[in-house]
Short mmCIF file of C-alpha atoms and ligand atoms in Angstrom, two decimals:
data_model
loop_
_atom_site.label_atom_id
_atom_site.label_comp_id
_atom_site.label_asym_id
_atom_site.label_seq_id
_atom_site.Cartn_x
_atom_site.Cartn_y
_atom_site.Cartn_z
CA MET A 1 65.73 91.93 77.08
CA SER A 2 64.37 94.94 78.28
CA THR A 3 62.97 98.06 76.02
CA ILE A 4 62.92 101.42 76.79
CA ILE A 5 61.29 104.14 74.06
CA THR A 6 62.45 107.57 73.87
CA ASP A 7 62.78 110.38 71.10
CA VAL A 8 66.28 111.36 70.83
CA LEU A 9 69.30 108.76 72.25
CA VAL A 10 72.55 110.32 73.03
CA ILE A 11 75.46 107.86 73.33
CA GLY A 12 78.16 109.39 75.63
CA ALA A 13 78.03 111.95 78.48
CA GLY A 14 81.03 114.17 77.79
CA ASN A 15 80.95 117.88 76.20
CA ALA A 16 79.78 116.91 72.70
CA ALA A 17 76.91 114.80 73.70
CA MET A 18 75.95 117.08 76.24
CA CYS A 19 75.80 119.71 73.58
CA ALA A 20 73.49 117.68 71.79
CA ALA A 21 71.34 116.72 74.37
CA HIS A 22 70.70 120.20 75.45
CA ALA A 23 70.07 121.48 71.49
CA ALA A 24 67.66 118.24 71.28
CA ARG A 25 65.85 118.84 74.75
CA GLU A 26 65.36 122.61 73.69
CA SER A 27 62.51 121.11 71.31
CA GLY A 28 60.67 119.45 74.07
CA LYS A 29 61.58 116.11 73.19
CA LYS A 30 62.40 113.23 75.30
CA ILE A 31 66.26 112.95 75.68
CA LEU A 32 68.15 109.56 77.02
CA MET A 33 71.84 109.78 77.63
CA LEU A 34 73.72 106.26 77.98
CA GLU A 35 76.76 106.90 79.34
CA ALA A 36 79.75 103.66 79.53
CA ALA A 37 81.03 105.20 83.02
CA PRO A 38 80.16 104.93 86.54
CA LYS A 39 78.08 108.29 87.80
CA GLU A 40 81.33 109.24 89.73
CA GLN A 41 83.56 108.47 86.28
CA ALA A 42 81.28 110.15 83.79
CA GLY A 43 81.73 113.00 81.50
CA GLY A 44 84.41 111.43 79.05
CA ASN A 45 87.72 113.01 78.29
CA SER A 46 85.81 116.28 78.70
CA TYR A 47 85.89 115.90 82.42
CA PHE A 48 89.89 115.53 82.39
CA THR A 49 89.88 118.97 80.41
CA ALA A 50 91.81 121.84 81.53
CA GLY A 51 88.56 123.29 80.15
CA ALA A 52 90.33 125.31 77.65
CA THR A 53 88.20 126.65 74.71
CA ARG A 54 89.56 127.96 71.53
CA MET A 55 86.60 130.78 70.74
CA THR A 56 86.82 133.58 67.98
CA HIS A 57 86.77 137.05 69.80
CA GLU A 58 87.28 140.86 69.36
CA GLY A 59 89.31 141.33 72.68
CA LEU A 60 88.95 141.43 76.09
CA HIS A 61 85.94 143.92 75.71
CA SER A 62 83.98 141.52 73.72
CA LEU A 63 84.64 138.80 76.44
CA LYS A 64 83.04 140.89 79.24
CA ASN A 65 79.92 139.34 78.44
CA LEU A 66 81.21 135.68 78.59
CA VAL A 67 83.85 135.57 81.39
CA GLU A 68 83.65 136.18 84.90
CA PRO A 69 84.82 139.14 86.59
CA ASP A 70 88.45 139.21 87.57
CA PRO A 71 90.60 142.28 89.04
CA ARG A 72 93.14 141.73 86.69
CA HIS A 73 91.02 142.28 83.87
CA ASP A 74 92.07 146.41 83.64
CA ARG A 75 95.72 145.44 83.13
CA THR A 76 95.39 142.83 80.39
CA VAL A 77 95.38 142.87 76.92
CA VAL A 78 93.75 139.95 74.91
CA PRO A 79 94.31 139.99 71.38
CA PRO A 80 91.34 139.37 69.25
CA TYR A 81 91.20 135.91 67.60
CA THR A 82 89.66 136.04 64.04
CA LYS A 83 87.73 133.85 62.10
CA GLU A 84 90.39 133.86 59.61
CA GLU A 85 92.74 133.31 62.19
CA TYR A 86 91.67 130.29 63.76
CA ALA A 87 91.19 128.59 60.00
CA ALA A 88 94.76 129.45 59.39
CA ASP A 89 95.91 128.07 62.52
CA LEU A 90 93.90 124.65 61.93
CA ALA A 91 95.41 124.44 58.41
CA LYS A 92 98.94 125.29 59.69
CA VAL A 93 99.49 122.55 62.29
CA THR A 94 96.96 119.71 60.26
CA ASN A 95 98.96 120.57 56.92
CA GLY A 96 96.02 121.85 55.29
CA ASN A 97 93.92 118.41 55.56
CA ASN A 98 91.53 120.10 57.94
CA ASP A 99 88.10 119.52 56.33
CA PRO A 100 87.38 123.18 55.16
CA GLN A 101 83.33 122.83 55.60
CA MET A 102 83.86 121.84 59.16
CA THR A 103 86.50 124.36 59.51
CA GLU A 104 84.20 127.34 58.33
CA THR A 105 81.45 125.49 60.66
CA LEU A 106 83.03 125.63 63.43
CA THR A 107 84.91 128.85 63.23
CA SER A 108 81.54 130.85 62.55
CA ASN A 109 79.64 129.30 65.42
CA ILE A 110 81.82 128.89 68.23
CA ALA A 111 81.46 132.50 69.74
CA GLU A 112 77.94 132.73 69.61
CA ASP A 113 77.80 128.57 70.87
CA ILE A 114 79.98 129.39 73.98
CA ARG A 115 77.15 131.99 74.82
CA TRP A 116 74.34 129.70 74.49
CA LEU A 117 76.02 127.70 76.79
CA LYS A 118 77.06 130.20 79.20
CA SER A 119 72.92 131.13 79.10
CA LYS A 120 72.17 127.70 80.37
CA GLY A 121 74.29 127.96 83.29
CA LEU A 122 77.95 127.01 82.37
CA LYS A 123 80.83 129.62 83.36
CA TYR A 124 84.03 131.19 81.54
CA ARG A 125 86.75 132.86 82.39
CA LEU A 126 90.03 134.15 81.43
CA MET A 127 92.77 131.46 81.94
CA TYR A 128 95.70 133.67 83.00
CA GLU A 129 97.37 130.56 84.80
CA ARG A 130 97.95 128.97 81.16
CA GLN A 131 97.84 131.26 78.41
CA ALA A 132 99.67 134.58 79.90
CA TYR A 133 103.01 135.50 81.76
CA GLU A 134 102.79 138.29 84.45
CA ARG A 135 105.16 140.84 82.99
CA PRO A 136 107.25 143.09 85.49
CA ASP A 137 105.05 145.93 85.53
CA GLY A 138 101.82 143.54 86.82
CA SER A 139 100.28 143.62 83.57
CA TYR A 140 99.08 140.62 81.35
CA LEU A 141 99.40 139.52 77.76
CA PHE A 142 97.74 136.79 76.26
CA TRP A 143 99.30 134.46 73.65
CA GLY A 144 98.36 131.82 71.12
CA GLY A 145 94.78 132.24 70.61
CA LEU A 146 93.55 130.41 73.39
CA HIS A 147 92.01 132.43 76.18
CA VAL A 148 88.98 131.16 77.70
CA GLY A 149 88.36 128.25 79.59
CA ASN A 150 85.67 126.84 82.23
CA VAL A 151 85.76 127.68 85.61
CA ASP A 152 87.12 125.12 87.57
CA GLY A 153 88.33 123.40 84.27
CA GLY A 154 87.17 119.98 83.31
CA GLU A 155 85.50 118.84 86.13
CA GLY A 156 83.30 122.37 86.21
CA LEU A 157 82.56 121.98 82.76
CA ILE A 158 81.17 118.61 83.22
CA ARG A 159 79.52 119.32 86.77
CA ASP A 160 77.72 122.45 85.23
CA HIS A 161 76.63 120.45 81.88
CA PHE A 162 75.16 117.56 84.63
CA ALA A 163 73.40 120.33 86.37
CA VAL A 164 71.60 121.67 83.20
CA ALA A 165 70.93 118.40 81.92
CA GLU A 166 69.09 117.57 85.46
CA ALA A 167 67.52 120.81 85.19
CA SER A 168 66.15 120.26 82.12
CA GLY A 169 65.00 116.97 82.38
CA ILE A 170 67.27 114.90 80.37
CA GLU A 171 67.62 111.42 81.73
CA VAL A 172 71.09 109.83 82.28
CA LEU A 173 71.57 105.94 82.38
CA TYR A 174 74.92 105.35 83.90
CA ASN A 175 77.16 101.90 83.75
CA ALA A 176 75.35 101.84 80.26
CA ARG A 177 77.92 100.76 77.39
CA ALA A 178 76.27 100.60 73.84
CA THR A 179 77.54 97.80 72.43
CA ARG A 180 75.36 97.43 69.31
CA LEU A 181 73.57 99.83 66.80
CA ILE A 182 70.18 98.45 65.67
CA GLU A 183 69.01 98.72 62.01
CA SER A 184 65.79 98.48 60.58
CA SER A 185 65.15 99.24 56.91
CA ASP A 186 68.62 100.72 56.50
CA SER A 187 68.05 103.23 59.19
CA VAL A 188 69.54 103.33 62.86
CA THR A 189 66.60 102.86 65.44
CA GLY A 190 68.20 102.54 68.47
CA VAL A 191 71.09 100.75 70.59
CA VAL A 192 71.58 97.61 72.43
CA PHE A 193 73.51 98.56 75.47
CA ASP A 194 75.10 96.67 78.70
CA GLN A 195 74.36 97.44 82.18
CA ASP A 196 75.71 95.41 84.97
CA GLY A 197 75.83 92.22 82.53
CA GLU A 198 72.48 92.48 81.25
CA GLU A 199 71.17 93.93 77.92
CA HIS A 200 68.86 96.43 77.12
CA ALA A 201 67.41 97.91 73.79
CA VAL A 202 66.49 101.37 73.43
CA HIS A 203 64.23 102.49 70.30
CA ALA A 204 64.69 106.12 69.41
CA ASP A 205 63.73 108.29 66.32
CA ALA A 206 67.47 109.57 66.17
CA THR A 207 70.56 108.38 67.62
CA VAL A 208 73.47 110.71 68.16
CA LEU A 209 76.81 109.27 68.54
CA GLY A 210 79.16 111.33 71.12
CA SER A 211 80.80 108.84 72.16
CA GLY A 212 84.28 109.74 71.69
CA GLY A 213 87.29 108.15 69.50
CA PHE A 214 89.03 105.44 69.84
CA GLU A 215 91.98 105.99 71.98
CA ALA A 216 91.53 103.94 75.12
CA SER A 217 91.63 100.79 72.72
CA LYS A 218 95.15 99.39 72.45
CA THR A 219 94.22 97.12 69.58
CA MET A 220 92.40 99.93 67.35
CA ARG A 221 95.33 101.90 68.06
CA ALA A 222 97.95 99.57 66.75
CA GLU A 223 95.63 98.57 63.62
CA HIS A 224 94.89 102.08 62.36
CA MET A 225 98.17 104.03 64.18
CA GLY A 226 100.73 101.42 64.03
CA SER A 227 102.12 98.89 66.62
CA GLU A 228 103.99 101.68 69.06
CA TRP A 229 100.84 102.73 70.22
CA GLU A 230 100.44 99.98 72.45
CA TYR A 231 102.76 101.71 74.78
CA ALA A 232 101.22 104.96 74.89
CA ILE A 233 99.49 105.95 78.44
CA THR A 234 96.17 106.58 77.98
CA ARG A 235 95.44 110.39 79.38
CA GLY A 236 91.99 110.46 79.79
CA THR A 237 89.20 108.31 79.81
CA PRO A 238 89.22 104.35 79.74
CA PHE A 239 85.49 104.08 78.31
CA ASN A 240 86.50 105.62 74.82
CA THR A 241 86.86 102.11 73.16
CA GLY A 242 85.84 102.83 69.77
CA THR A 243 82.90 100.39 69.74
CA MET A 244 80.50 102.90 68.44
CA LEU A 245 82.70 103.68 65.59
CA GLU A 246 83.39 100.12 64.31
CA GLU A 247 79.27 100.06 64.70
CA ALA A 248 79.12 102.72 62.52
CA LEU A 249 81.45 101.27 59.88
CA ARG A 250 79.70 97.97 59.96
CA LEU A 251 76.66 100.02 58.93
CA GLY A 252 78.41 101.34 56.07
CA ALA A 253 79.52 104.80 57.45
CA ALA A 254 82.14 106.37 55.49
CA LYS A 255 85.80 107.24 57.32
CA ALA A 256 86.39 110.80 58.14
CA GLY A 257 89.79 112.35 59.19
CA ASP A 258 93.02 110.87 59.39
CA TRP A 259 92.72 107.59 61.40
CA THR A 260 96.53 107.11 61.54
CA SER A 261 97.29 109.94 64.05
CA CYS A 262 96.18 111.52 67.24
CA HIS A 263 96.95 113.69 69.57
CA ALA A 264 99.32 112.84 72.25
CA THR A 265 101.49 114.91 74.92
CA GLN A 266 104.36 114.64 77.19
CA TRP A 267 103.10 112.97 80.25
CA ASP A 268 105.02 112.06 83.31
CA ALA A 269 106.76 108.72 82.50
CA GLU A 270 107.37 108.57 86.46
CA PHE A 271 103.92 109.11 88.38
CA GLU A 272 102.84 106.52 90.17
CA ASN A 273 99.25 106.13 88.46
CA ASN A 274 99.97 107.92 85.69
CA GLU A 275 96.71 106.27 83.52
CA SER A 276 93.32 107.55 83.09
CA ASN A 277 93.89 109.19 86.77
CA PHE A 278 90.21 110.86 87.72
CA GLU A 279 92.13 112.68 90.58
CA VAL A 280 95.25 114.55 89.11
CA THR A 281 93.33 114.54 85.34
CA ASN A 282 95.28 116.60 82.90
CA ARG A 283 98.01 118.00 85.69
CA LEU A 284 100.59 115.24 84.85
CA THR A 285 100.92 116.80 81.09
CA ARG A 286 104.35 118.91 80.71
CA GLN A 287 103.97 121.87 78.80
CA SER A 288 106.59 124.20 80.05
CA TYR A 289 109.05 122.85 77.50
CA PRO A 290 109.45 125.58 75.32
CA LEU A 291 111.70 127.25 78.36
CA GLY A 292 114.06 124.50 78.16
CA LEU A 293 115.54 121.42 76.47
CA ILE A 294 113.76 117.96 75.55
CA VAL A 295 116.62 115.00 75.31
CA ASN A 296 116.25 111.34 74.97
CA ARG A 297 118.08 108.37 76.91
CA ASN A 298 121.10 109.48 74.77
CA GLY A 299 121.28 112.87 75.72
CA GLN A 300 120.13 113.78 72.14
CA ARG A 301 117.59 116.58 71.45
CA PHE A 302 115.11 115.50 68.83
CA VAL A 303 112.42 118.48 68.26
CA ASP A 304 112.36 122.06 68.38
CA GLU A 305 111.05 123.12 71.62
CA GLY A 306 110.57 126.54 70.68
CA ALA A 307 108.75 125.97 66.72
CA ASP A 308 105.63 128.15 68.06
CA PHE A 309 103.53 128.40 70.83
CA ARG A 310 103.07 125.47 73.32
CA ASN A 311 99.54 125.31 71.66
CA LEU A 312 100.55 124.60 68.48
CA THR A 313 103.49 121.91 69.26
CA TYR A 314 102.15 120.45 72.46
CA ALA A 315 99.61 117.76 70.77
CA LYS A 316 102.33 116.39 68.06
CA TYR A 317 105.73 116.16 70.29
CA GLY A 318 103.89 112.92 72.48
CA LYS A 319 104.43 110.89 69.09
CA GLU A 320 107.97 112.13 68.96
CA VAL A 321 108.64 111.04 72.73
CA LEU A 322 106.86 107.25 71.72
CA LEU A 323 109.86 107.22 68.97
CA GLN A 324 112.71 107.58 71.15
CA PRO A 325 114.70 104.78 72.59
CA GLY A 326 112.92 103.31 75.64
CA ALA A 327 109.42 105.67 74.54
CA ILE A 328 110.67 107.94 77.36
CA ALA A 329 112.64 111.65 77.18
CA TRP A 330 113.39 114.30 80.14
CA GLN A 331 112.33 118.24 80.15
CA VAL A 332 115.49 119.39 81.13
CA PHE A 333 115.98 123.22 83.04
CA ASP A 334 118.01 125.19 85.04
CA ALA A 335 117.80 127.27 87.99
CA PRO A 336 116.58 130.58 86.76
CA LEU A 337 114.33 128.32 84.36
CA ARG A 338 112.95 126.41 87.06
CA PRO A 339 110.33 129.03 88.73
CA MET A 340 108.74 129.62 85.39
CA LEU A 341 107.43 125.90 85.24
CA ARG A 342 103.43 125.93 85.43
CA PRO A 343 103.09 125.09 89.20
CA GLN A 344 99.89 123.24 88.17
CA GLU A 345 101.87 120.36 86.33
CA TYR A 346 105.43 120.88 87.72
CA GLU A 347 104.40 120.73 91.24
CA VAL A 348 101.92 118.01 91.52
CA PRO A 349 102.88 116.05 94.85
CA GLY A 350 104.76 112.65 93.21
CA VAL A 351 105.95 114.53 90.38
CA GLY A 352 108.81 112.67 88.48
CA GLU A 353 111.41 114.80 89.09
CA HIS A 354 115.18 115.04 89.82
CA ILE A 355 117.20 117.63 90.83
CA ALA A 356 121.03 117.82 90.47
CA GLY A 357 124.12 120.08 91.58
CA SER A 358 125.63 119.41 88.07
CA LEU A 359 124.93 117.89 84.59
CA ALA A 360 126.77 114.78 85.24
CA GLU A 361 124.84 114.16 88.32
CA LEU A 362 121.86 114.71 86.67
CA ALA A 363 122.77 112.24 83.92
CA GLU A 364 123.34 109.60 86.60
CA ALA A 365 120.35 110.37 88.29
CA THR A 366 118.32 109.88 85.56
CA GLY A 367 120.01 107.33 83.42
CA ILE A 368 120.45 109.76 80.61
CA ASP A 369 124.06 109.31 78.82
CA LYS A 370 126.41 111.81 80.34
CA ASP A 371 128.73 112.44 77.62
CA GLY A 372 125.81 113.12 75.22
CA LEU A 373 123.83 115.16 77.78
CA ILE A 374 126.65 117.45 78.39
CA LYS A 375 128.13 117.77 74.52
CA THR A 376 124.25 118.26 73.47
CA ILE A 377 123.60 121.57 76.40
CA GLN A 378 127.27 122.77 75.56
CA GLU A 379 126.50 123.15 72.24
CA PHE A 380 122.87 124.40 72.52
CA ASN A 381 124.57 127.14 75.18
CA ASP A 382 126.89 128.18 72.47
CA SER A 383 124.46 128.64 69.59
CA ILE A 384 122.03 130.96 71.43
CA ASP A 385 121.49 134.50 69.75
CA THR A 386 121.87 136.71 72.29
CA THR A 387 121.41 139.44 70.41
CA LYS A 388 117.21 138.89 70.85
CA ALA A 389 115.65 139.13 74.46
CA PHE A 390 114.18 136.68 76.07
CA ASP A 391 110.12 137.37 76.13
CA PRO A 392 107.76 134.08 76.68
CA ASN A 393 104.71 135.97 75.54
CA VAL A 394 105.57 136.38 72.11
CA LYS A 395 107.86 134.37 69.42
CA ASP A 396 110.90 136.37 70.61
CA GLY A 397 113.03 134.88 67.76
CA ARG A 398 116.01 134.12 70.35
CA VAL A 399 117.26 131.36 68.37
CA ALA A 400 119.44 128.27 69.19
CA HIS A 401 121.25 127.63 65.82
CA THR A 402 121.86 124.02 66.52
CA THR A 403 120.35 120.71 65.26
CA PRO A 404 117.65 120.37 65.59
CA PRO A 405 117.61 124.02 66.29
CA LYS A 406 115.25 125.96 68.96
CA SER A 407 113.73 128.54 67.02
CA ASN A 408 112.40 130.90 70.19
CA TRP A 409 113.14 131.07 73.87
CA ALA A 410 116.83 129.92 73.87
CA ASN A 411 118.15 130.01 77.32
CA SER A 412 121.08 128.83 78.45
CA ILE A 413 121.20 125.60 80.60
CA SER A 414 123.99 126.62 82.72
CA GLU A 415 123.21 127.59 86.39
CA PRO A 416 122.71 124.86 89.05
CA PRO A 417 120.65 122.92 90.29
CA PHE A 418 119.85 121.39 86.93
CA TYR A 419 116.14 119.93 86.81
CA ALA A 420 114.68 116.93 84.55
CA TYR A 421 111.36 115.59 84.25
CA PRO A 422 111.00 112.39 82.65
CA VAL A 423 108.01 112.33 80.05
CA THR A 424 106.62 109.54 77.97
CA CYS A 425 104.06 109.34 75.38
CA GLY A 426 100.50 110.16 76.75
CA ILE A 427 97.58 109.68 74.08
CA THR A 428 94.99 112.04 74.55
CA PHE A 429 92.41 111.48 71.08
CA THR A 430 92.31 109.97 68.08
CA PHE A 431 91.92 112.10 65.16
CA GLY A 432 89.76 109.60 62.99
CA GLY A 433 86.30 109.58 63.12
CA LEU A 434 82.69 109.41 60.75
CA LYS A 435 82.27 111.28 57.81
CA GLY A 436 79.40 113.90 58.71
CA ASP A 437 77.37 116.59 56.72
CA GLU A 438 76.61 119.73 57.40
CA GLN A 439 73.52 118.30 59.95
CA SER A 440 75.74 116.22 61.33
CA ARG A 441 74.31 113.30 59.92
CA VAL A 442 76.46 110.27 59.49
CA LEU A 443 77.04 109.78 55.32
CA LYS A 444 78.04 106.70 54.00
CA GLU A 445 80.57 106.23 51.47
CA ASP A 446 78.09 107.24 48.85
CA GLY A 447 77.64 110.58 50.41
CA THR A 448 74.09 109.61 51.27
CA PRO A 449 72.90 109.62 55.22
CA ILE A 450 72.38 106.84 57.22
CA PRO A 451 68.89 107.58 58.43
CA GLY A 452 68.51 108.09 61.70
CA LEU A 453 72.35 108.47 63.07
CA PHE A 454 73.92 111.49 64.03
CA ALA A 455 77.81 112.02 65.01
CA CYS A 456 79.29 114.75 66.88
CA GLY A 457 82.97 115.48 69.22
CA GLU A 458 85.42 113.11 68.43
CA ALA A 459 83.38 110.54 66.94
CA LEU A 460 83.40 112.85 64.14
CA GLY A 461 86.04 113.19 61.89
CA GLY A 462 87.96 115.78 59.60
CA LEU A 463 89.07 118.65 61.65
CA PHE A 464 92.39 117.00 62.88
CA SER A 465 95.78 115.56 60.95
CA GLY A 466 98.80 115.04 62.60
CA ASN A 467 98.54 117.61 64.81
CA TYR A 468 95.82 120.09 66.87
CA PRO A 469 95.42 123.68 68.07
CA GLY A 470 95.06 123.78 71.87
CA GLY A 471 91.42 124.39 72.68
CA SER A 472 89.59 122.91 69.63
CA GLY A 473 88.40 119.36 70.93
CA LEU A 474 86.03 121.33 73.19
CA ALA A 475 85.09 123.78 71.04
CA ALA A 476 84.56 121.15 68.01
CA GLY A 477 82.24 119.13 70.93
CA ILE A 478 80.22 122.56 71.20
CA VAL A 479 79.34 123.22 67.73
CA PHE A 480 78.82 119.98 66.09
CA GLY A 481 76.89 118.71 69.46
CA ARG A 482 74.53 121.72 69.08
CA ILE A 483 73.85 121.06 65.23
CA ALA A 484 73.85 117.50 66.08
CA GLY A 485 71.19 117.54 68.49
CA ARG A 486 68.95 120.40 67.03
CA SER A 487 69.00 117.85 63.29
CA ALA A 488 68.41 114.60 65.64
CA ALA A 489 65.50 116.43 67.43
CA SER A 490 63.86 117.95 63.77
C1 LIG B 501 93.61 114.97 79.88
C2 LIG B 501 93.35 115.79 78.76
C3 LIG B 501 93.00 117.39 79.10
C4 LIG B 501 92.43 118.00 77.72
N1 LIG B 501 92.31 119.02 77.64
C5 LIG B 501 91.55 119.77 76.60
C6 LIG B 501 91.35 121.13 76.55
O1 LIG B 501 91.49 121.95 77.59
N2 LIG B 501 90.69 122.17 75.77
C7 LIG B 501 90.32 121.23 74.74
O2 LIG B 501 89.34 121.82 74.17
N3 LIG B 501 90.56 119.65 74.71
C8 LIG B 501 91.23 119.00 75.64
N4 LIG B 501 91.33 117.69 75.82
C9 LIG B 501 90.65 116.92 74.34
C10 LIG B 501 89.00 116.73 74.64
O3 LIG B 501 88.98 116.48 75.93
C11 LIG B 501 88.18 116.37 73.95
O4 LIG B 501 88.59 116.94 72.52
C12 LIG B 501 86.98 116.64 73.92
O5 LIG B 501 86.86 115.96 75.37
C13 LIG B 501 85.82 115.30 73.15
O6 LIG B 501 84.37 115.31 73.97
P1 LIG B 501 83.89 114.40 73.35
O7 LIG B 501 82.35 114.73 73.99
O8 LIG B 501 83.52 114.30 71.98
O9 LIG B 501 84.43 112.85 74.07
P2 LIG B 501 84.34 112.82 75.26
O10 LIG B 501 84.28 113.99 76.32
O11 LIG B 501 85.41 111.62 75.45
O12 LIG B 501 83.15 112.09 76.01
C14 LIG B 501 83.08 110.74 75.44
C15 LIG B 501 81.94 109.76 76.31
O13 LIG B 501 81.35 108.60 75.38
C16 LIG B 501 81.23 107.82 76.19
N5 LIG B 501 81.20 106.41 75.95
C17 LIG B 501 81.83 106.17 75.24
N6 LIG B 501 81.79 104.51 74.32
C18 LIG B 501 80.42 104.68 74.52
C19 LIG B 501 79.98 103.56 74.55
N7 LIG B 501 79.79 102.43 73.87
N8 LIG B 501 78.50 104.10 75.20
C20 LIG B 501 78.32 104.62 76.26
N9 LIG B 501 78.91 105.42 76.48
C21 LIG B 501 80.35 105.60 75.55
C22 LIG B 501 82.29 108.01 77.03
O14 LIG B 501 82.14 107.57 78.51
C23 LIG B 501 82.05 109.78 77.04
O15 LIG B 501 81.13 109.95 78.42
C24 LIG B 501 91.63 117.03 76.59
C25 LIG B 501 92.25 115.87 76.93
C26 LIG B 501 92.23 114.79 77.80
C27 LIG B 501 92.55 113.65 77.78
#
């Protein structure tokens, strides 16, 4: 077995690992990254993202030094997003199960840390196509607290990270899957990794786990979250199999966060290659459901599609679909609603889509129970509070008083043609991780750190449970990655 020696070893090459590597490299230390994927599939789930990054700010004027110029800025309103609002959103969607210290660290640091990345060469923009609807007068109002994203989405994020790493002399080994943590006198001193069937060792003063969650392991999903999770489709990288989490637990690391739940969304059920697809990445997600209805095979609704802004409900509705008969559902829209669906998702060539002139024909085309579908839509249409005007930029209170209710954006489904988009459950990432302290050192059950071992990104648990506010995965990776890298280097 050959042995490599470095100062700081970083496992993974996604957003969190990269932030750790950049931060550690600022100290002048020698940094080595091990990436399980081949070079052309490197970057973890971070590559699959839209680059959406939830950050605090004081409105558009305060973002001008961060985002790329855009001619639409003059007619755009971006409501400020405060630290308190960020913390409140985290608490709201996790039912208060977000770790208070981690929440404080995230919400206090993200605005500065994202500018740190910009200073290194990463590029950001306002996400018009995801987070604002153009109003009739040509103006834009951003909504939902999630406003900023990477230029060219996750692909741009990873491209820029690798460029910064290369320019600063960080070494990356590909096809290099860490399989075992090496321990010496109760400290972690490196890892054993497999590359092209051969085992090698790395010895390092500090080892940072940026190796993601366990969402790509069907065995671990079933073990921690329930057997139904075997049937979920992996949305992102197939390389996050939880090996390093299990290794850290073997050495006595404490678990943190919610190991029984995960981020999962509605995902195209009929697209031919709908698992870990590096070409279409996040575009198989189906996120315009707040405009329409979601029904199961019996034609029944099972969630409040308009409960809140999409960013605050989408990550928990994948599970609701998984629990339906056959783990399938359909998003239903009519002719006036169809032009409002996000073209980046609903117009991908090969998208699962059924179009029909009547609800009965739609039922026949999809296999949804005809009587159930017609009854559900009839009851829904009859229950809409039409005294409120429809406005997708705000929670408009246009309620459908049916069961379950639709709390906002209720529009009748009545004008043909009718559209149905088949969705199943796509698992994004798992919420359970390792317990860390304020320096991102991995802690044991007794609260003492495991010397030499740090964690960041999804490998670190504690922020999310049951649900998640969109854009906080990348944000957490930035903040805790930077902390882990700095700590590891010192
Ligand atoms: C389709 C999709 C869209 C998303 N969109 C967004 C979004 O717009 N905004 C947002 O905030 N979040 C989004 N997310 C969630 C986001 O991807 C994660 O929160 C974030 O990327 C996690 O970063 P990370 O660095 O911890 O993990 P990852 O980016 O997954 O990186 C983990 C790395 O570890 C490597 N690895 C794993 N095991 C090993 C091993 N044993 N040895 C060596 N390497 C290993 C992997 O190959 C990978 O390089 C999305 C996720 C998906 C799948």
